[in-house]
PDB file of C-alpha atoms and ligand atoms in Angstrom:
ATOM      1  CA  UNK A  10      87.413 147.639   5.596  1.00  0.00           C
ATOM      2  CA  UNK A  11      86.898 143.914   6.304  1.00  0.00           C
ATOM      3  CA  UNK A  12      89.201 142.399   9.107  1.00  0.00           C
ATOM      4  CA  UNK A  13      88.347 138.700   7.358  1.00  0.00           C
ATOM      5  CA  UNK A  14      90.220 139.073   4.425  1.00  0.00           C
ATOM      6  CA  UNK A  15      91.335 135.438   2.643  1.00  0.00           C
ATOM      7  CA  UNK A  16      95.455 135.805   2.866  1.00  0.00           C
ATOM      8  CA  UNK A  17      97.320 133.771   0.428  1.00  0.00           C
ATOM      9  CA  UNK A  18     100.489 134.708   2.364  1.00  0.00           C
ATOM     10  CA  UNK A  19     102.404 131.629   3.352  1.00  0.00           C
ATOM     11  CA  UNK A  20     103.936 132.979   6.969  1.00  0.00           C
ATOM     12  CA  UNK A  21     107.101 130.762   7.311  1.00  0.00           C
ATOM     13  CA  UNK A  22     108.440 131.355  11.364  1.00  0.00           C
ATOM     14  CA  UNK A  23     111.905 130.108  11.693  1.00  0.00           C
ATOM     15  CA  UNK A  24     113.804 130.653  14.734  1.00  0.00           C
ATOM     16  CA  UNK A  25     116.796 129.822  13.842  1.00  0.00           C
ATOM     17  CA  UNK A  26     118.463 133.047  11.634  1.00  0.00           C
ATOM     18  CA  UNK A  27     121.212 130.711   9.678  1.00  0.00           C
ATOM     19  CA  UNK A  28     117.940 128.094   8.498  1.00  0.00           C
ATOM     20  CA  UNK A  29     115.770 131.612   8.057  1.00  0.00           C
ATOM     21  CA  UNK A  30     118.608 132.597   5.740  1.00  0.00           C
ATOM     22  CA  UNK A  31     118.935 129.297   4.291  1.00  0.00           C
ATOM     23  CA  UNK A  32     115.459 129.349   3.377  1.00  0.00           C
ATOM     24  CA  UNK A  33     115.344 132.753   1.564  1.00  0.00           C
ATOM     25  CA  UNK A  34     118.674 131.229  -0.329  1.00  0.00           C
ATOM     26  CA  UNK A  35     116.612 128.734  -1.635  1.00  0.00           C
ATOM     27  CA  UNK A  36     113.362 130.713  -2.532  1.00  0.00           C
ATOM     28  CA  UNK A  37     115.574 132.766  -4.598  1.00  0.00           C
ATOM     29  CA  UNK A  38     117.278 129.642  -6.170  1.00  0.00           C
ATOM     30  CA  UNK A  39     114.125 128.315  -6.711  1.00  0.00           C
ATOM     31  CA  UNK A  40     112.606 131.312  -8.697  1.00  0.00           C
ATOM     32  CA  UNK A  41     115.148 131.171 -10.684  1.00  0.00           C
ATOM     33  CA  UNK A  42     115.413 127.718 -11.594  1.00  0.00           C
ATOM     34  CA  UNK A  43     111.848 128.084 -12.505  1.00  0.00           C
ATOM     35  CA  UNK A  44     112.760 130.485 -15.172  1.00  0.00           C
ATOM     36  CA  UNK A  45     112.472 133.809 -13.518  1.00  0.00           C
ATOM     37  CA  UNK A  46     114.145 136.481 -15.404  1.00  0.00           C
ATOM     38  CA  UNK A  47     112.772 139.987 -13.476  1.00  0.00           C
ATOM     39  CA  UNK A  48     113.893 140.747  -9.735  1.00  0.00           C
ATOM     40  CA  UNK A  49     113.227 143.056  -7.316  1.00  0.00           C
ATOM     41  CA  UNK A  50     115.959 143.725  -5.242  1.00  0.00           C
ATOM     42  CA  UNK A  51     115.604 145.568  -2.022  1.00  0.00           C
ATOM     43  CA  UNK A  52     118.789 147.278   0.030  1.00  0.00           C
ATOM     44  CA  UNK A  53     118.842 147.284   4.204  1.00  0.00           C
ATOM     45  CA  UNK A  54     120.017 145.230   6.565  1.00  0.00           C
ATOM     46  CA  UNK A  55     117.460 142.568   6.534  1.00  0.00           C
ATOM     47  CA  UNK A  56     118.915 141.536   3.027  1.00  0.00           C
ATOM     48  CA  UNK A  57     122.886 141.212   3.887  1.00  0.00           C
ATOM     49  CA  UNK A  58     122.845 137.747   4.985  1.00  0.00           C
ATOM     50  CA  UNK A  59     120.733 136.511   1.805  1.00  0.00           C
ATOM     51  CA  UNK A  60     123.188 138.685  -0.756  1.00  0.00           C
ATOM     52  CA  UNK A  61     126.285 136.983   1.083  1.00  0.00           C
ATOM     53  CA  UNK A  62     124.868 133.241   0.698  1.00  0.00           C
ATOM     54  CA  UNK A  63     123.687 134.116  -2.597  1.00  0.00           C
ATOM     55  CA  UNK A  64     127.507 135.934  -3.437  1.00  0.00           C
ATOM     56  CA  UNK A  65     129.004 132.635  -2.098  1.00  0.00           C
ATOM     57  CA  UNK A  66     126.622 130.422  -4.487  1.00  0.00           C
ATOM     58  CA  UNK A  67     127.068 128.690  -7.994  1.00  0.00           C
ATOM     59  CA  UNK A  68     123.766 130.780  -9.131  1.00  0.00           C
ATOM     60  CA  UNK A  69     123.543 132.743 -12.119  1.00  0.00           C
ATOM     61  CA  UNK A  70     121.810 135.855 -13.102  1.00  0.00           C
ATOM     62  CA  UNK A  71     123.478 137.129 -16.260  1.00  0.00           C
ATOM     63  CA  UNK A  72     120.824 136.327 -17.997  1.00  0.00           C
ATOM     64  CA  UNK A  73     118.430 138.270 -16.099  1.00  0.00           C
ATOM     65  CA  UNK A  74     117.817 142.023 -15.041  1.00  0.00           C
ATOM     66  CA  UNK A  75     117.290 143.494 -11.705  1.00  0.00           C
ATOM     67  CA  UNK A  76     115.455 146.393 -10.668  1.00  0.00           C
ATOM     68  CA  UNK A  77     115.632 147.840  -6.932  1.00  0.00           C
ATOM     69  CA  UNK A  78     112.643 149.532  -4.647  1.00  0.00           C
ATOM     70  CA  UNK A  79     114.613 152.594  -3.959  1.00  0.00           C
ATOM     71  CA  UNK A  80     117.153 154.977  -3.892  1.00  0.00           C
ATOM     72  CA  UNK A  81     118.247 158.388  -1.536  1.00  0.00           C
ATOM     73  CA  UNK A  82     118.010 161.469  -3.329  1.00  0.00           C
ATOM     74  CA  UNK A  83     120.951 163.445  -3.503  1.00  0.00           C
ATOM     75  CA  UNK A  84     123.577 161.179  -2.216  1.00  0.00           C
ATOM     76  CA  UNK A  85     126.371 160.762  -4.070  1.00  0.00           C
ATOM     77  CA  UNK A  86     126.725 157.281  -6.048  1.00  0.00           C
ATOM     78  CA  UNK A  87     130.253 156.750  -4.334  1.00  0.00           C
ATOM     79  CA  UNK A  88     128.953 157.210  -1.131  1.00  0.00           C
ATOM     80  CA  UNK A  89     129.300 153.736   0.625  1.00  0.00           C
ATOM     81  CA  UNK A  90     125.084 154.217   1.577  1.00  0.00           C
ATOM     82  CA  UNK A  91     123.922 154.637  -1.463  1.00  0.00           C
ATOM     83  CA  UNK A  92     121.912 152.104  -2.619  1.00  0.00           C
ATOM     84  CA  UNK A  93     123.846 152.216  -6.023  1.00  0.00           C
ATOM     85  CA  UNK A  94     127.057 151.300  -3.978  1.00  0.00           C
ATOM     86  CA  UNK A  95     125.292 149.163  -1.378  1.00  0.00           C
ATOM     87  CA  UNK A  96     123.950 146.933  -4.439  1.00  0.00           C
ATOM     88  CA  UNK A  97     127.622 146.694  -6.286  1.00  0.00           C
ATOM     89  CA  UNK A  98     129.358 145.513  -2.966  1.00  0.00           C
ATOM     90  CA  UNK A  99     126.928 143.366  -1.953  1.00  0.00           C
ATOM     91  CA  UNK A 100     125.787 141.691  -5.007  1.00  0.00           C
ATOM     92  CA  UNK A 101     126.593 142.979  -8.217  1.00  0.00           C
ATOM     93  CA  UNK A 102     130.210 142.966  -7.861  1.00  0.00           C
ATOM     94  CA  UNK A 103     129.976 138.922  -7.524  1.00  0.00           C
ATOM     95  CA  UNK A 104     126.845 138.837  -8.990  1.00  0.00           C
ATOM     96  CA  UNK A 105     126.429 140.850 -12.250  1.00  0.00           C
ATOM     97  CA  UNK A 106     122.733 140.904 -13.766  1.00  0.00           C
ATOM     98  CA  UNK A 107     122.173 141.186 -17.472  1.00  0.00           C
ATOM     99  CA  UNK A 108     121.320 145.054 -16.628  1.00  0.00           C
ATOM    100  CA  UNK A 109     120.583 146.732 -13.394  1.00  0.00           C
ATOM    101  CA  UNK A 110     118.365 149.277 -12.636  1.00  0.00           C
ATOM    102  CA  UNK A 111     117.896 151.670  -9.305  1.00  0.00           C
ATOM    103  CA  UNK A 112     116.730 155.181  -9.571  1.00  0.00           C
ATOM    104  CA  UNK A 113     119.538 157.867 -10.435  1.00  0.00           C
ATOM    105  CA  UNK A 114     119.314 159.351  -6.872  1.00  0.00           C
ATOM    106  CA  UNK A 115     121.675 162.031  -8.241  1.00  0.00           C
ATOM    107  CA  UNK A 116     119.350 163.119 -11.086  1.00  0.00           C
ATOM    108  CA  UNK A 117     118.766 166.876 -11.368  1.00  0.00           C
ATOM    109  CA  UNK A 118     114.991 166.702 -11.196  1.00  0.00           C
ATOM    110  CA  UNK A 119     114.009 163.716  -9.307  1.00  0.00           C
ATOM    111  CA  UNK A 120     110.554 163.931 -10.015  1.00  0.00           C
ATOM    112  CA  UNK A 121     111.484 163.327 -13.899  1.00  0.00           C
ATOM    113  CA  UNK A 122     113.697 160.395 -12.915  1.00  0.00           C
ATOM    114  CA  UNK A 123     111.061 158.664 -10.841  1.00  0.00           C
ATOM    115  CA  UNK A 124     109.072 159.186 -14.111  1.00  0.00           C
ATOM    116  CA  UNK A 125     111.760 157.564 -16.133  1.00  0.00           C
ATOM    117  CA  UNK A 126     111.803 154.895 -13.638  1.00  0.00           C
ATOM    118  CA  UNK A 127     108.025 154.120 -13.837  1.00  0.00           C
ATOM    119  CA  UNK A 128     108.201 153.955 -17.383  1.00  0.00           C
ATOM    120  CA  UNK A 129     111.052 151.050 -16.963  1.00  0.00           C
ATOM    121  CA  UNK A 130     108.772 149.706 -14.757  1.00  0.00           C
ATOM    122  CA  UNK A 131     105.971 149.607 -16.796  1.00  0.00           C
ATOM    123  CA  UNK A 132     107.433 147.734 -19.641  1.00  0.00           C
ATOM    124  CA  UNK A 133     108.612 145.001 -17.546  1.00  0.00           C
ATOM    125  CA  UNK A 134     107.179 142.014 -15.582  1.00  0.00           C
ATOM    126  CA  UNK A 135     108.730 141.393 -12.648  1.00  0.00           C
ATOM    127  CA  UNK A 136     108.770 137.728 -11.575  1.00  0.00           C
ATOM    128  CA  UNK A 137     109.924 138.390  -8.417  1.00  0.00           C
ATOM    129  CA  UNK A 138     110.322 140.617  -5.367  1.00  0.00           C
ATOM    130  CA  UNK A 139     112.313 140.788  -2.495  1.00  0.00           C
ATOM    131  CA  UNK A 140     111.346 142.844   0.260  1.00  0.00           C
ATOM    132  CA  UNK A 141     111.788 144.275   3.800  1.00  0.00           C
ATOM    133  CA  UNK A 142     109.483 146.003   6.212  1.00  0.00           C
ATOM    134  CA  UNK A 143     110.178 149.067   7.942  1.00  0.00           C
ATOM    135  CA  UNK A 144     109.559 149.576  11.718  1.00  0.00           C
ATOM    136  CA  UNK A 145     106.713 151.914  10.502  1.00  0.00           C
ATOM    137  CA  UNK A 146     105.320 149.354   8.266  1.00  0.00           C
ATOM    138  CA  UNK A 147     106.940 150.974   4.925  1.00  0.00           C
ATOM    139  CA  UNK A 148     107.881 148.650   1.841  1.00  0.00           C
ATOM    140  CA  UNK A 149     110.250 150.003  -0.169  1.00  0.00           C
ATOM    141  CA  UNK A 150     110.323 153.425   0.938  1.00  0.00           C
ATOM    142  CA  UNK A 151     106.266 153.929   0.490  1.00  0.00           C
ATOM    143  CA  UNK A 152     106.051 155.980   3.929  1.00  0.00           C
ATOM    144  CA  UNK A 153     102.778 155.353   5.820  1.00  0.00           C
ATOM    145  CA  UNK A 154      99.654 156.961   4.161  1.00  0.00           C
ATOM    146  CA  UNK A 155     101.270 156.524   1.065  1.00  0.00           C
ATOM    147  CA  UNK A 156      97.836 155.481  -1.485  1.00  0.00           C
ATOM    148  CA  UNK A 157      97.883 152.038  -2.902  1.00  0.00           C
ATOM    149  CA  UNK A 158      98.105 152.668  -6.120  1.00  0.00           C
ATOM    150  CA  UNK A 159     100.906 154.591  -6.433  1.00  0.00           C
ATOM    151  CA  UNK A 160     103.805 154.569  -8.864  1.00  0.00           C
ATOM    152  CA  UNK A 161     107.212 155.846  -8.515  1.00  0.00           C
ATOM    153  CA  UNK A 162     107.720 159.056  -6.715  1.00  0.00           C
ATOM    154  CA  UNK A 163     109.665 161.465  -4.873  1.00  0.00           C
ATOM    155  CA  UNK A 164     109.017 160.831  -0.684  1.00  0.00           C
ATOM    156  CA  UNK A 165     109.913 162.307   2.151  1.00  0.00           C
ATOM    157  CA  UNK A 166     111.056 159.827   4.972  1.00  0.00           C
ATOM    158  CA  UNK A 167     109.487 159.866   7.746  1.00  0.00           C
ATOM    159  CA  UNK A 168     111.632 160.592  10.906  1.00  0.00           C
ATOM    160  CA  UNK A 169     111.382 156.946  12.238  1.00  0.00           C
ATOM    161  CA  UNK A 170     113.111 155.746   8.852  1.00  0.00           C
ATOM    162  CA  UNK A 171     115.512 158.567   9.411  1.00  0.00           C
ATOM    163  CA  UNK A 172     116.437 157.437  12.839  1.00  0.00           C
ATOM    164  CA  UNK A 173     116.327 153.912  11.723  1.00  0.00           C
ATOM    165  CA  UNK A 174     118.538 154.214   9.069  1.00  0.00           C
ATOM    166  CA  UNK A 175     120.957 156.629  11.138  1.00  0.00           C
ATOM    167  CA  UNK A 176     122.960 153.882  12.551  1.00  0.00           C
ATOM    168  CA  UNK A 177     124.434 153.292   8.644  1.00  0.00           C
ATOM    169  CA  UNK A 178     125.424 157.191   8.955  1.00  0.00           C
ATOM    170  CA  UNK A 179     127.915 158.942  11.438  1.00  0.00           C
ATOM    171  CA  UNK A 180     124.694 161.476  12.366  1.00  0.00           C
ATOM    172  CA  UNK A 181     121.269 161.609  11.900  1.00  0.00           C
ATOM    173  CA  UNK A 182     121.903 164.966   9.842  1.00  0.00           C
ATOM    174  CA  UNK A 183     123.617 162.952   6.752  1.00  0.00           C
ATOM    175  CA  UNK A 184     120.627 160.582   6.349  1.00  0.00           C
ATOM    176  CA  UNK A 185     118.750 162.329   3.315  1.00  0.00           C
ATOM    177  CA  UNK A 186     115.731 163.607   3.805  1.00  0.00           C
ATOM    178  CA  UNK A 187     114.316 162.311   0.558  1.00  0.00           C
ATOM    179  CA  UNK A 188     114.121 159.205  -1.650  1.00  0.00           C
ATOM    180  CA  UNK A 189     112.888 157.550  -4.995  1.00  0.00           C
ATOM    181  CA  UNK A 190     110.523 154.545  -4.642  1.00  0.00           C
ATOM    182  CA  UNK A 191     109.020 152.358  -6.586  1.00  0.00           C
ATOM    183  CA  UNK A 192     105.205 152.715  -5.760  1.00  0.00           C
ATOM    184  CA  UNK A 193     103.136 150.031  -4.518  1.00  0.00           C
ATOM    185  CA  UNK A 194     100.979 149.290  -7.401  1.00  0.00           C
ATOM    186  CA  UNK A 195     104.271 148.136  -9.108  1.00  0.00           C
ATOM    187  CA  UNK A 196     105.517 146.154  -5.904  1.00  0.00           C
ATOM    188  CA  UNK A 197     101.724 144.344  -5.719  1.00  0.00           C
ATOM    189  CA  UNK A 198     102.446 143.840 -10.180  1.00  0.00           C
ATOM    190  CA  UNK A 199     105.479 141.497  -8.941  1.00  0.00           C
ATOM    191  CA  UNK A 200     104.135 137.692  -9.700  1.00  0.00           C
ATOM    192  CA  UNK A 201     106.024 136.496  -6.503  1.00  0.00           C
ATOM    193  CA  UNK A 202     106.972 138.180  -3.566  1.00  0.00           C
ATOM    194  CA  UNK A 203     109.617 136.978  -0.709  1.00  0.00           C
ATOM    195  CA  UNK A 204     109.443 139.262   2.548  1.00  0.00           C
ATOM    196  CA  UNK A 205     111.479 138.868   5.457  1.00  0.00           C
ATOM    197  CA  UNK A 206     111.428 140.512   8.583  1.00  0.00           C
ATOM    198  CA  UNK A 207     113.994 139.551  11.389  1.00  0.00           C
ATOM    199  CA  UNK A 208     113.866 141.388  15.135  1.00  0.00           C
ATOM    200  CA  UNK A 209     111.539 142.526  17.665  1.00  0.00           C
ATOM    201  CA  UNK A 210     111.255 145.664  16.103  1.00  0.00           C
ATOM    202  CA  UNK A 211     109.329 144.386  12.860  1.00  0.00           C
ATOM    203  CA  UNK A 212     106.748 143.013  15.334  1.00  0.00           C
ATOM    204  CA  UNK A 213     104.129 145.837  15.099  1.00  0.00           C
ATOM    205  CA  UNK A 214     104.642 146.006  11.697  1.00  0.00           C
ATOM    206  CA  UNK A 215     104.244 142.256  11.138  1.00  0.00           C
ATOM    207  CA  UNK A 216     101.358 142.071  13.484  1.00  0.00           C
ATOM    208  CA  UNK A 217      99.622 144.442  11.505  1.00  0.00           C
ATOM    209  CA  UNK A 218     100.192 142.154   8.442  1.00  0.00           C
ATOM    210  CA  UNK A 219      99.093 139.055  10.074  1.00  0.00           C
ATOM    211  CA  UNK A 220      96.326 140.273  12.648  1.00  0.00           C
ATOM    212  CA  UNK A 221      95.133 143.631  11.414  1.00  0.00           C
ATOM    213  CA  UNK A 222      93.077 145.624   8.719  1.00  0.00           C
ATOM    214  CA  UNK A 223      94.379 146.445   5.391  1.00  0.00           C
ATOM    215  CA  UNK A 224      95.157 150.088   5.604  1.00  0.00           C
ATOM    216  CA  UNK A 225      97.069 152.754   3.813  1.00  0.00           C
ATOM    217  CA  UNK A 226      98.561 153.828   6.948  1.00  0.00           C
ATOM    218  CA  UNK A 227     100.451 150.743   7.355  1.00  0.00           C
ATOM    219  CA  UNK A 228     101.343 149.853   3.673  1.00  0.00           C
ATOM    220  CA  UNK A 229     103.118 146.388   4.120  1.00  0.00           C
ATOM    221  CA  UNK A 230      99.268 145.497   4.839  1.00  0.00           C
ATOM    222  CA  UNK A 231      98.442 145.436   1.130  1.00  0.00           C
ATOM    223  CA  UNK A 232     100.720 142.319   1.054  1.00  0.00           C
ATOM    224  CA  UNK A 233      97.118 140.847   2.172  1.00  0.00           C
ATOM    225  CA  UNK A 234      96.079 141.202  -1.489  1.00  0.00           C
ATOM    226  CA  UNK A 235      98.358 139.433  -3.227  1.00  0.00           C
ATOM    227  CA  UNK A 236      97.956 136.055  -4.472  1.00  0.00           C
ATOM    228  CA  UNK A 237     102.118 134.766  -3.881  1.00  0.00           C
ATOM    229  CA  UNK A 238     103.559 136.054  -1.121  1.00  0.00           C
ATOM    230  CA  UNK A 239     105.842 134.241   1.369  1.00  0.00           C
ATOM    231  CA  UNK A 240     106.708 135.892   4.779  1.00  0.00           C
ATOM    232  CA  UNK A 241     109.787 134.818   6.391  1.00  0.00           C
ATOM    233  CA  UNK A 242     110.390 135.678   9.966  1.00  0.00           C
ATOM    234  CA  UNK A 243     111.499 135.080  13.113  1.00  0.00           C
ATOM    235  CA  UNK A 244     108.727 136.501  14.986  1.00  0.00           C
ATOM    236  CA  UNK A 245     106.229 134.129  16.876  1.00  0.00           C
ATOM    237  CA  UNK A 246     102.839 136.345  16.282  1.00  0.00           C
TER     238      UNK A 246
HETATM  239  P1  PGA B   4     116.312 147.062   7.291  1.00  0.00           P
HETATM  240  O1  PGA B   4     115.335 147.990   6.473  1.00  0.00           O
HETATM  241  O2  PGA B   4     116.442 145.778   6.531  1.00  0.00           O
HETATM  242  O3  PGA B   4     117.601 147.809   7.366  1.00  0.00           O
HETATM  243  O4  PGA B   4     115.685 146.836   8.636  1.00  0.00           O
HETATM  244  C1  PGA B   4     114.162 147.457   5.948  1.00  0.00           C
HETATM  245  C2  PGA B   4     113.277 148.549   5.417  1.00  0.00           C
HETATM  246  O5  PGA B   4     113.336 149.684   5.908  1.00  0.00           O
HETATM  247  O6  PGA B   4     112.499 148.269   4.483  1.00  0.00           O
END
């Protein structure tokens, strides 16, 4: 595939983490004041500092629904990791949407939840999605190699996610070994996407959005495609 692909991604570098922060605040604010209704919310670490400005703001989404990238399979909902509970402390709580959606992570047959989930997906537009970047280059949890036009499904984390995501965990052994994305066709459907990715270890991953090929094996890459995406980092690339 072509290296000289025409990006419409506006690549924001702040050094400062508090104005970074700031900033995302605002794009948020600003998609809403423009009437969006839809968001994609995303869970990690990347995101706490924009859910506590935005807890500790006069904005308003009751009038709007939220649907978010992911969810572990078989962790409880009470667990303080799950992305249910991660969600309700650090948004919802303060923050109640309309109606919330995440995959039921509990669901007997996950594979007929992540269908569910597509269909809810389907039948909505969303105006806008947040996002994060994993070391590997995952967004949401669409694991390297994962095609481009996929919809919701069952994955398997890789062992760098794993290991990544250990330090929420006492072990390793209690991060599940499985999750429920949202696929990337529907994350590329989104009319406007915020990204942010904060450290040194997003750099390969970012690099390979800025500098490299458009590739399956790094999925944040498709980000290329999209006509409305702003990148917010820290990173000098
Ligand atoms: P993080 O996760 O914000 O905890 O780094 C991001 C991701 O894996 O998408």
């Amino acid at each position: 595939m072509s290296n000289h692909i025409k990006t419409e991604l506006k690549i924001e570098t702040i050094n400062d983490l508090g104005a970074l922060y700031d900033r995302a605040f605002n794009v948020v604010k600003n998609a809403l004041d423009k009437g969006s209704k839809n968001f994609g919310l995303a869970t990690g670490g990347t995101m706490l500092p924009l859910y506590d400005r935005i807890r500790n703001s006069d904005l308003d989404f009751t009038q709007c629904k939220s649907v978010n990238l992911d969810e572990y399979v078989g962790l409880p909902k009470a667990h303080p990791e799950s992305y249910i509970a991660f969600m309700k402390q650090q948004l919802f709580h303060d923050k109640p949407f309309k109606k919330s959606n995440l995959p039921n992570g509990e669901a007997v047959d996950p594979h007929a939840e992540a269908a569910r989930y597509e269909m809810l997906l389907q039948q909505m537009t969303l105006d806008f999605q947040l996002l994060g970047i994993g070391e590997n280059g995952h967004i949401g949890f669409n694991e390297p190699g994962t095609p481009f036009d996929s919809e919701t499904h069952v994955v398997e984390l890789e062992e760098s996610t794993r290991i990544a995501n250990a330090r929420f965990f006492n072990s390793l052994n209690e991060v599940p070994t499985e999750a429920i994305t949202m696929g990337i066709s529907s994350i590329m459907r989104a009319k406007q996407i915020l990204l942010i990715a904060v450290g040194e270890k997003k750099r390969p991953a970012l690099e390979a959005l800025l500098k490299g090929e458009v590739t399956e094996e790094i999925p944040v890459t498709i980000l290329k495609k999209h006509p409305n995406v702003i990148v917010l980092t820290d990173l000098v690339i």
